[in-house]
Each structure stands twice: as structure tokens, then as C-alpha cells.
Coordinates of C-alpha atoms and ligand atoms in Angstrom, one line a residue:
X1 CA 0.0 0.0 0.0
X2 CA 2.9 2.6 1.0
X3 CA 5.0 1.6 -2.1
X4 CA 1.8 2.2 -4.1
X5 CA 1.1 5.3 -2.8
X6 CA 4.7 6.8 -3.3
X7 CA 4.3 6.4 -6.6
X8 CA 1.5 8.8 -7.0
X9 CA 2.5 12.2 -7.6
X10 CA 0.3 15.5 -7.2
X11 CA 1.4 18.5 -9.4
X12 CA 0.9 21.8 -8.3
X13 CA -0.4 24.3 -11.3
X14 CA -0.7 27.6 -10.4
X15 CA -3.0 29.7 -12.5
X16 CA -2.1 33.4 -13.2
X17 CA -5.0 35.4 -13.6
X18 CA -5.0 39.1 -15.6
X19 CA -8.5 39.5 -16.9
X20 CA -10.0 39.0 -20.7
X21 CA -13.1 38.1 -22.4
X22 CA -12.4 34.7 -19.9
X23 CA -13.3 36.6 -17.5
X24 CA -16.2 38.9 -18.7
X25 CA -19.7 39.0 -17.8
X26 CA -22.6 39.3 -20.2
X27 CA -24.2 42.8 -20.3
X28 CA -27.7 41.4 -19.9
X29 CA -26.5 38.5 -17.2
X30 CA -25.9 34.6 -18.3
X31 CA -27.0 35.8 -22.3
X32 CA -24.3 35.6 -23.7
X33 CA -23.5 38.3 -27.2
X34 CA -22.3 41.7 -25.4
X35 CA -20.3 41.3 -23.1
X36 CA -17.5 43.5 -20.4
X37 CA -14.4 41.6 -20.1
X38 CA -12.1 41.2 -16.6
X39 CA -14.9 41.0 -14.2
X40 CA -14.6 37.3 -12.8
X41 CA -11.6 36.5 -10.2
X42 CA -9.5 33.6 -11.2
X43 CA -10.2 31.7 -8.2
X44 CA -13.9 31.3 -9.7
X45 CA -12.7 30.5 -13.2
X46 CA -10.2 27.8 -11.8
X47 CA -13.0 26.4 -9.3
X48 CA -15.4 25.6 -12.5
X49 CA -12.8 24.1 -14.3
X50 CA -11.2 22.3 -11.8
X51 CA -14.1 19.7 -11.4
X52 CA -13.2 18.7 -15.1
X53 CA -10.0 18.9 -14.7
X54 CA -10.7 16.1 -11.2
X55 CA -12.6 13.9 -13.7
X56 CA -10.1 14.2 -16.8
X57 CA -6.9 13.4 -14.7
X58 CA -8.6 10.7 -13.2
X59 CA -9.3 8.9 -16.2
X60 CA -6.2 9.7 -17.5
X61 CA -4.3 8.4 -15.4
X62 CA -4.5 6.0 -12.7
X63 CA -1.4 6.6 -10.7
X64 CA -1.3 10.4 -10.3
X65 CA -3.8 12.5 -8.3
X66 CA -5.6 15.6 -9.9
X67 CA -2.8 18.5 -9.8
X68 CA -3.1 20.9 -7.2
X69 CA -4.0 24.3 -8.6
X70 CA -4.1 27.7 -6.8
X71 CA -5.2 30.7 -8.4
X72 CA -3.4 34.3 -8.0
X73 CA -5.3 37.5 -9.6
X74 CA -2.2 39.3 -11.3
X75 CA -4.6 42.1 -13.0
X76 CA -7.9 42.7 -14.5
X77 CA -8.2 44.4 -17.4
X78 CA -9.2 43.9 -20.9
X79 CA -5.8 42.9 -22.5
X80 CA -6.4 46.1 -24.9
X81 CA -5.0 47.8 -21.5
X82 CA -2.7 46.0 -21.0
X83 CA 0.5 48.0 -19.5
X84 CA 4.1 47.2 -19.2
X85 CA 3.9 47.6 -15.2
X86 CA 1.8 44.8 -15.1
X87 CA 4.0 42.8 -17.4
X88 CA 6.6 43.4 -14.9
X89 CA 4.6 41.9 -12.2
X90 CA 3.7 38.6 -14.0
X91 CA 7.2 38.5 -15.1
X92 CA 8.3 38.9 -11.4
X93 CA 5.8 36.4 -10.5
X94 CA 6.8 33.7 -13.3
X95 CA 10.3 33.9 -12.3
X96 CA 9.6 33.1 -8.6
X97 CA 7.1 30.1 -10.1
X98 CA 10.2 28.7 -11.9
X99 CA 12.3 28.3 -9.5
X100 CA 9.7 27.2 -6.4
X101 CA 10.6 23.7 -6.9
X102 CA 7.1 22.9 -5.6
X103 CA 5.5 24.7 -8.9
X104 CA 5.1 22.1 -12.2
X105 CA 3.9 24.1 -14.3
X106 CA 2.1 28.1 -14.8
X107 CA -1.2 28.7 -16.4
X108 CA -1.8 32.2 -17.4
X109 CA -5.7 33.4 -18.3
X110 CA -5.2 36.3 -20.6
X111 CA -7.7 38.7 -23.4
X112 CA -7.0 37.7 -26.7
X113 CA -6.2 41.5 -28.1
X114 CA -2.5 41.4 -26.8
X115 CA -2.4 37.5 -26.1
X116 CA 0.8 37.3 -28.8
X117 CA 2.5 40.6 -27.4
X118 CA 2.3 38.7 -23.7
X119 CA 3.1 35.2 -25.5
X120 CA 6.2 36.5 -27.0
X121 CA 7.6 38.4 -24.4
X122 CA 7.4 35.4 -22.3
X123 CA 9.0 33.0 -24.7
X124 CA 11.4 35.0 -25.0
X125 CA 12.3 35.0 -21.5
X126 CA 11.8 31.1 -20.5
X127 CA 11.9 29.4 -23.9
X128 CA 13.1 25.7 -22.4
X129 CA 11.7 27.0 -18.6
X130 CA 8.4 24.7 -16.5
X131 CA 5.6 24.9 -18.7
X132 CA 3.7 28.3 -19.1
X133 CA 0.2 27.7 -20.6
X134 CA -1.6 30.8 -21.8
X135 CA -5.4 30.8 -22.6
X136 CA -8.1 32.6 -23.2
X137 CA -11.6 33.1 -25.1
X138 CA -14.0 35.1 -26.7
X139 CA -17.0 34.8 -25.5
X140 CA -18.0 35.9 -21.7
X141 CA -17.5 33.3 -18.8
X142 CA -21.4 33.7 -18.1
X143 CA -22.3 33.2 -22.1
X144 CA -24.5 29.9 -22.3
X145 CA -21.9 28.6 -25.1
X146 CA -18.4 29.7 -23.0
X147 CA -15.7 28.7 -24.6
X148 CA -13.4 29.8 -21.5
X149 CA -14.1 27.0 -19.3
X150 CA -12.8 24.5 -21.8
X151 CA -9.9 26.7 -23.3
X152 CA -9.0 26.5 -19.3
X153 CA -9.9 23.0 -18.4
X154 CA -7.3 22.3 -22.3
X155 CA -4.4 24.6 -20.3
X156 CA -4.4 22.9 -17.3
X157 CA -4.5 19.3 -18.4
X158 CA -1.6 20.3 -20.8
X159 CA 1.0 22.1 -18.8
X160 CA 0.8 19.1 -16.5
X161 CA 2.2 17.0 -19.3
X162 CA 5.4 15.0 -18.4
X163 CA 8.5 16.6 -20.0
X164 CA 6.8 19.8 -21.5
X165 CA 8.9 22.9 -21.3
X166 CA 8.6 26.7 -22.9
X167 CA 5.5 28.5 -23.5
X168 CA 2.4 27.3 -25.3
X169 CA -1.1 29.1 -25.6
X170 CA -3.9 27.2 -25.9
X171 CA -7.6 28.0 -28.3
X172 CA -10.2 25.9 -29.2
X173 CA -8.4 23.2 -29.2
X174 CA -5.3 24.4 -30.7
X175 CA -1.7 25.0 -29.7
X176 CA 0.5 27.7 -30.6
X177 CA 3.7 28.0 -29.2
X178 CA 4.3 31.7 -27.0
X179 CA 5.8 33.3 -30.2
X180 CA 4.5 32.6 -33.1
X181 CA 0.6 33.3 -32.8
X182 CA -1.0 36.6 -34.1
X183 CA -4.8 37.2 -33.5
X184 CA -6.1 37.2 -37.2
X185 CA -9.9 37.4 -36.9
X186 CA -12.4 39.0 -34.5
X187 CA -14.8 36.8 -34.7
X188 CA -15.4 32.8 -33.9
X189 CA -13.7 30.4 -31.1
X190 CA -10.5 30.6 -32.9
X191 CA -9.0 34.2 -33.6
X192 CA -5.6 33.0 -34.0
X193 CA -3.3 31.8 -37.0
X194 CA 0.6 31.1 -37.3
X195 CA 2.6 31.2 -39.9
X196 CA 3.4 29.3 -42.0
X197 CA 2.3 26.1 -40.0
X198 CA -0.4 26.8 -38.5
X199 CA -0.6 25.4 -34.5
X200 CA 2.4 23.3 -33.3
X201 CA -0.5 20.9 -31.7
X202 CA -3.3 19.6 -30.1
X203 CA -5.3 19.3 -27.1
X204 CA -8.0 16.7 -27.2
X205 CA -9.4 15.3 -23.6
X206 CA -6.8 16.5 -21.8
X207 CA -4.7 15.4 -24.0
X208 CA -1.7 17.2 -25.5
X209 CA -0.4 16.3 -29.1
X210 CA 2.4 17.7 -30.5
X211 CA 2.4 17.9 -34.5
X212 CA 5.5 19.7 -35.2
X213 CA 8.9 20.8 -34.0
X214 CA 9.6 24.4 -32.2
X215 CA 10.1 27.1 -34.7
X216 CA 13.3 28.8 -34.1
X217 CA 13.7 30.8 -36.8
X218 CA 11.2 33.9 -35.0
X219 CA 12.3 33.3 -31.8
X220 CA 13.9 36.1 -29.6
X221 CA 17.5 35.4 -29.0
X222 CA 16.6 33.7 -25.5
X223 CA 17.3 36.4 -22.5
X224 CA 20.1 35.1 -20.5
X225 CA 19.8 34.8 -16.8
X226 CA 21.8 37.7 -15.9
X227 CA 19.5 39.3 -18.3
X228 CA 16.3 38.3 -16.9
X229 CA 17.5 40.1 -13.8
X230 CA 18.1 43.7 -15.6
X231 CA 14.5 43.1 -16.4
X232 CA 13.2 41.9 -13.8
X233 CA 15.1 44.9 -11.6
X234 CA 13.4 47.9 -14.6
X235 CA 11.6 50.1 -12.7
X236 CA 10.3 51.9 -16.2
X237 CA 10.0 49.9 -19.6
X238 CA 11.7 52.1 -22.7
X239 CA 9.4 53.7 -24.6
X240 CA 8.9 52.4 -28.4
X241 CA 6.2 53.8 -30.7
X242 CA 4.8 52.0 -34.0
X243 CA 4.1 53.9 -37.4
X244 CA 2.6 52.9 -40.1
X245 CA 3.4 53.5 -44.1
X246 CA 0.2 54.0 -46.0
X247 CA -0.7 56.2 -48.8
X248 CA 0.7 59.6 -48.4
X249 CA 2.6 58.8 -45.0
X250 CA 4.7 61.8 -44.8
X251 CA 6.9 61.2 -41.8
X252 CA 5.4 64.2 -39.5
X253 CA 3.8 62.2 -37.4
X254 CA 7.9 60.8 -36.8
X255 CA 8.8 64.3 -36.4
X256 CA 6.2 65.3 -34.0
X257 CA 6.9 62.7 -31.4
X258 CA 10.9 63.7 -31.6
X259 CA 10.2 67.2 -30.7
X260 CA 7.4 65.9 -27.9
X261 CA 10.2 63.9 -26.5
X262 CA 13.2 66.4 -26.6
X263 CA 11.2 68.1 -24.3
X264 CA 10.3 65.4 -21.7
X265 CA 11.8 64.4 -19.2
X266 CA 14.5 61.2 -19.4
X267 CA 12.2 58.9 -18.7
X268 CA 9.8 59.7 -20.8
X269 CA 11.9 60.3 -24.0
X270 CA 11.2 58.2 -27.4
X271 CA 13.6 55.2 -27.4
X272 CA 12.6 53.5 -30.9
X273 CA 10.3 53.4 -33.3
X274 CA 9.1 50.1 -35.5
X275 CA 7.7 50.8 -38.4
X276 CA 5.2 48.8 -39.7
X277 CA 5.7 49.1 -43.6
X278 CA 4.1 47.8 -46.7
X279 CA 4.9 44.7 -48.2
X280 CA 8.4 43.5 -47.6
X281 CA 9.2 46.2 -45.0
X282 CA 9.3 49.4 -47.1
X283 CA 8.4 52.9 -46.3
X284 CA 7.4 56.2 -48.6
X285 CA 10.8 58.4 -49.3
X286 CA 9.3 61.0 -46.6
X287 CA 9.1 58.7 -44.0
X288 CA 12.3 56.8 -44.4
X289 CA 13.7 60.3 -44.4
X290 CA 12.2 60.7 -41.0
X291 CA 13.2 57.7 -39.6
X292 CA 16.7 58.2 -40.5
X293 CA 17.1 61.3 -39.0
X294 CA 15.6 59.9 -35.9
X295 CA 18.3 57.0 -35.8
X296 CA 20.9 59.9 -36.3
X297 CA 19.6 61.4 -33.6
X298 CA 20.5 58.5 -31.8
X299 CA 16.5 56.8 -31.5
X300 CA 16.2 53.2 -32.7
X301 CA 14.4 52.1 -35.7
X302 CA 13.4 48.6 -37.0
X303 CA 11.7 47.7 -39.5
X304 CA 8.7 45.5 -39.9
X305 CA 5.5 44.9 -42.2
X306 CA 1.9 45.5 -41.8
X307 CA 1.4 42.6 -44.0
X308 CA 0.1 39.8 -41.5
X309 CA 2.3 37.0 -43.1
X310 CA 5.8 36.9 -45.1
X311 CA 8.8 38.2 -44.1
X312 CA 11.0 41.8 -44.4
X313 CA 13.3 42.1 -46.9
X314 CA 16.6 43.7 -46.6
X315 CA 16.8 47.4 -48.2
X316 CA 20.3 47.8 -48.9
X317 CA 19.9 51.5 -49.6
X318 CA 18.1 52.1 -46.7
X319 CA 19.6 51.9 -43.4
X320 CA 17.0 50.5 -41.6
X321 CA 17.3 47.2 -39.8
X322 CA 14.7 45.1 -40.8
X323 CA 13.0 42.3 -38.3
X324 CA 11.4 39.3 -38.3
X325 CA 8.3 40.0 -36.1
X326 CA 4.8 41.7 -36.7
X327 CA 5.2 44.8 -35.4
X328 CA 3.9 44.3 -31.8
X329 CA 6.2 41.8 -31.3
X330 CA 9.4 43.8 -32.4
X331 CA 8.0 46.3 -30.5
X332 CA 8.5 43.7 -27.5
X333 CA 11.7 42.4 -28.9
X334 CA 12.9 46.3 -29.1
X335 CA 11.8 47.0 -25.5
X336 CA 13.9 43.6 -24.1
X337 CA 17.5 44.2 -26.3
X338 CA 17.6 48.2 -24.9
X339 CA 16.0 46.5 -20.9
X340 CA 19.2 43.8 -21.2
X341 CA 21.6 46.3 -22.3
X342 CA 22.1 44.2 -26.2
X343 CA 20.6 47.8 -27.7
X344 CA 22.2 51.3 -26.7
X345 CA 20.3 54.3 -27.7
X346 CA 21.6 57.5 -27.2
X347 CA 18.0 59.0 -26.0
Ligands
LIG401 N1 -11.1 42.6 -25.4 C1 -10.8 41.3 -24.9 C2 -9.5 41.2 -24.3 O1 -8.5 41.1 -25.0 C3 -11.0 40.3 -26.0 C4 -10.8 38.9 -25.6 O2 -10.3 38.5 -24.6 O3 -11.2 38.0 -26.5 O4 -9.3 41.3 -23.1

């Protein structure tokens, strides 16, 4: 009986709540359609789920006990307000989860408007860590079709799975590792596509599937540990703006924000721009002129596309730096190599 029961082993998942359409509430209660996001704590999300989660495991498995999960509020907000100070705080809280040698695994409940932004900056920072699971929905927790409590139910089953490591986000069914997803459509159970492959996975009854091999090529350059703790230390994120190329971009929208900023105060001033340009990368004359003389004047500037799939091409004759991330996540990336010190800008 004692040999037996020493085999058995009970995870401990902790959940990580910030808010999201997982956590909304219908407008007219339990009907569903209109809805205000980040109004249901975690605890009660995880305490719906985790009677499927019981009978899942169970059946699963005969030799493990359900995993232990505890639930932490972290925010709540609609992802769309999402901020960089609360990114600090899940980061701070991850990093204490990886090394609490009592944690398997993190599950993080997140709005899908900035799920990939949150996804990637994560992955960049524990690419081969314990599982983090990220998961969300888009319909309200009190909708009579939820799709939450099953996108929920997916992530914990899956980050309990023996030998996973990195970060995965889970939808409908599908699984997307933390930095290659982009929300594509505003509409249905499944906003989110990767390129080119689609999701790396499955999760079917609790269980997890795995179709195809970690993309590396769109990774971040993983942040070393020394690095984590520059960023973990920040008391301020750098601020990086995004413009757009479009018909008759003109660049003063650029110059604008450098003559705001060379009147703020350090803290405040423009670190980088990404520019989100058309096609391959490319921006209108006036604009590239802008952006140059804002990397003269010592702001950094990368270039990205506004195209949702493909990648940037390199402009010799421009001296731009072109990236290989939508513009929200090079936005990230740009934020985490001037944080760890790997960029230097002069503003
Ligand atoms: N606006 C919501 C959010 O991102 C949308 C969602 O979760 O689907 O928080």
C-alpha cells in the first residue's frame, strides 16, 4: 500500500489570472452576445474548471492525483489595457514560479487582443523553462456557449504533461507555441493563425499532441539569466512607438513625437520606433527620411511589415534594420534588447 502510494504524484499548477473576455460577464447577465471583459476573479474560473479537470486526470491516469491548482489575480483588465507595469509583475511572479521547486507548471488566463505581445515576451524570457500555458476566449464566462471553461480545463490538463517545457497558448483546441501566434480574426472560437504552419498541436481530452517541432527561426534570442534580472530589476519599460506606411505617409507624425520627446523628461523620451511598412518592410521616401534622422539622432528604428504573413526584406539603400516579427512583437523584442543592455540608444 505505502509503495503504491509513493508512486503517486500531485502537481501543483498555479493559474495566473490578468482578466480577458475569460473573464467577462454578459451585459444582460448569463445571455451571452455583449459582453464587459475582466470582471470574474481567477479563483472562480479555476473552481469551474477544476471539477473537469478532477474527472479528466482521473481517467487519465491511474497513478497520479488531480494536480493541485491555486489561483493568483495578477490584473484585471481587458488585454487592450494592458501595460508594461503589469507585465513586470507577471514577469516577477513567473520567475519566482520557476524556481519554487514545488510549482510544475504556470497557467496564465489572458484577453486575446494582446495575447501574442504577452506570448512572446514570455518566450522570449523562458523558452526551455516549466511549462507556461496561456489561454483565453471570446465569449464571456457567463455566455451559455463559453468557450473559457474549456480553453481552461485544455491549459491545465496540458501544462501538467510530463516533459513539456517553454510557452504554449492554448484555443479551441489548438496549440500555438508563446511566439509565433498573431490574432487574425475577431470573430469565432479561434482568432488565432501562425505562420506558415499553423498550431504546433493539439489538445483533445486532456490530452496534449504535439504535430511539429519548435520554430526557431522567429524566436527572440533567448534572455540570459543575468538578463532576466536587468529586467526583472526595470523600474520603467523604454518607450517604443509604432508607425505605419500608408498612402501619403509623410513622416510628420515621426517628427512630431521627436520634438514631444526632446522636451520630456528622461524617462519619458522616445527610445525606438518600429515601423510597420508595406509589403516587404518598405516605407514612402518621406518617411524613411524621418526615420533616418531619428536614428541619427541616436532613437532606434526597426523595420517590420503590416502585412500579417511573409517576411521583411533587406533594403540595402536604406539603413534601416529590418526584423522578423509583426510589429507588436518587435516592438516587444525592441523593448527587451535596450531593458538587457544588447541595444544602446543615445535617447
Ligand atoms: N477585449 C478582450 C481582451 O482582450 C478580448 C478577448 O479576450 O477576447 O481582453
Amino acid at each position: 500500500m505505502s509503495s503504491k502510494k509513493s508512486e503517486w504524484v500531485s502537481q501543483k499548477i498555479v493559474i495566473l489570472g490578468t482578466g480577458g473576455t475569460i473573464a467577462g460577464l454578459s451585459l444582460v447577465p448569463g445571455a451571452g452576445g455583449d459582453y464587459k471583459a475582466a470582471q470574474v476573479d481567477v479563483e472562480t474560473l479555476v473552481a469551474q474548471a477544476g471539477q473537469a479537470v478532477a474527472g479528466i486526470s482521473s481517467s487519465l491516469s491511474a497513478t497520479s492525483l488531480p494536480p493541485v491548482l491555486s489561483a493568483e489575480q495578477i490584473a484585471q483588465v481587458d488585454s487592450k489595457d494592458m501595460t508594461e507595469a503589469i507585465w513586470q509583475r507577471l514577469l516577477q511572479r513567473v520567475a519566482q514560479l520557476q524556481h519554487d521547486p514545488a510549482v510544475q507548471a504556470i497557467v496564465i488566463t489572458h484577453g486575446t487582443d494582446t495575447l501574442e505581445e504577452t506570448g512572446f515576451l514570455l518566450h522570449a524570457c523562458w523558452p526551455q523553462g516549466k511549462p507556461v500555458v496561456l489561454t483565453c476566449a471570446m465569449r464571456a464566462a457567463d455566455a451559455p456557449d463559453a468557450d473559457g471553461p474549456g480553453n481552461l480545463r485544455d491549459a491545465i490538463l496540458m501544462a501538467g504533461t510530463p516533459g513539456l517545457t517553454g510557452v504554449r497558448m492554448v484555443c479551441n483546441g489548438q496549440v500555438f507555441e508563446g511566439h509565433v501566434f498573431q490574432k487574425v480574426r475577431t470573430d469565432g472560437l479561434q482568432p488565432f493563425g501562425a505562420d506558415p504552419i499553423g498550431a504546433m498541436g493539439a489538445c483533445h481530452e486532456g490530452r496534449y499532441v504535439q504535430h511539429s517541432e519548435p520554430e526557431k527561426t522567429r524566436a527572440y534570442p533567448p534572455v540570459t539569466p543575468a538578463e532576466l534580472e536587468r529586467l526583472l530589476a526595470a523600474d520603467r519599460w523604454p518607450r517604443v512607438e509604432i508607425v505605419m506606411n500608408h498612402v501619403g505617409a509623410d513622416g510628420r507624425l515621426v517628427e512630431h513625437a521627436l520634438t514631444v520627446s526632446a522636451s520630456s523628461p528622461d524617462h519619458e523620451r522616445l527610445r525606438g520606433f518600429v515601423v510597420a511598412g508595406t509589403g516587404g518592410g518598405s516605407c514612402s521616401e518621406r518617411l524613411s527620411a524621418a526615420l533616418q534622422s531619428a536614428q541619427q539622432q541616436g532613437v532606434l528604428v526597426w523595420r517590420s511589415t503590416r502585412a500579417t504573413w511573409g517576411s521583411v526584406r533587406s533594403v540595402s539603400h536604406e539603413r534601416l534594420k529590418g526584423v522578423p516579427w509583426s510589429p507588436v512583437k518587435a516592438r516587444v523584442a525592441m523593448m527587451l534588447d535596450i531593458l538587457t543592455g544588447r541595444a544602446s540608444t543615445t535617447c
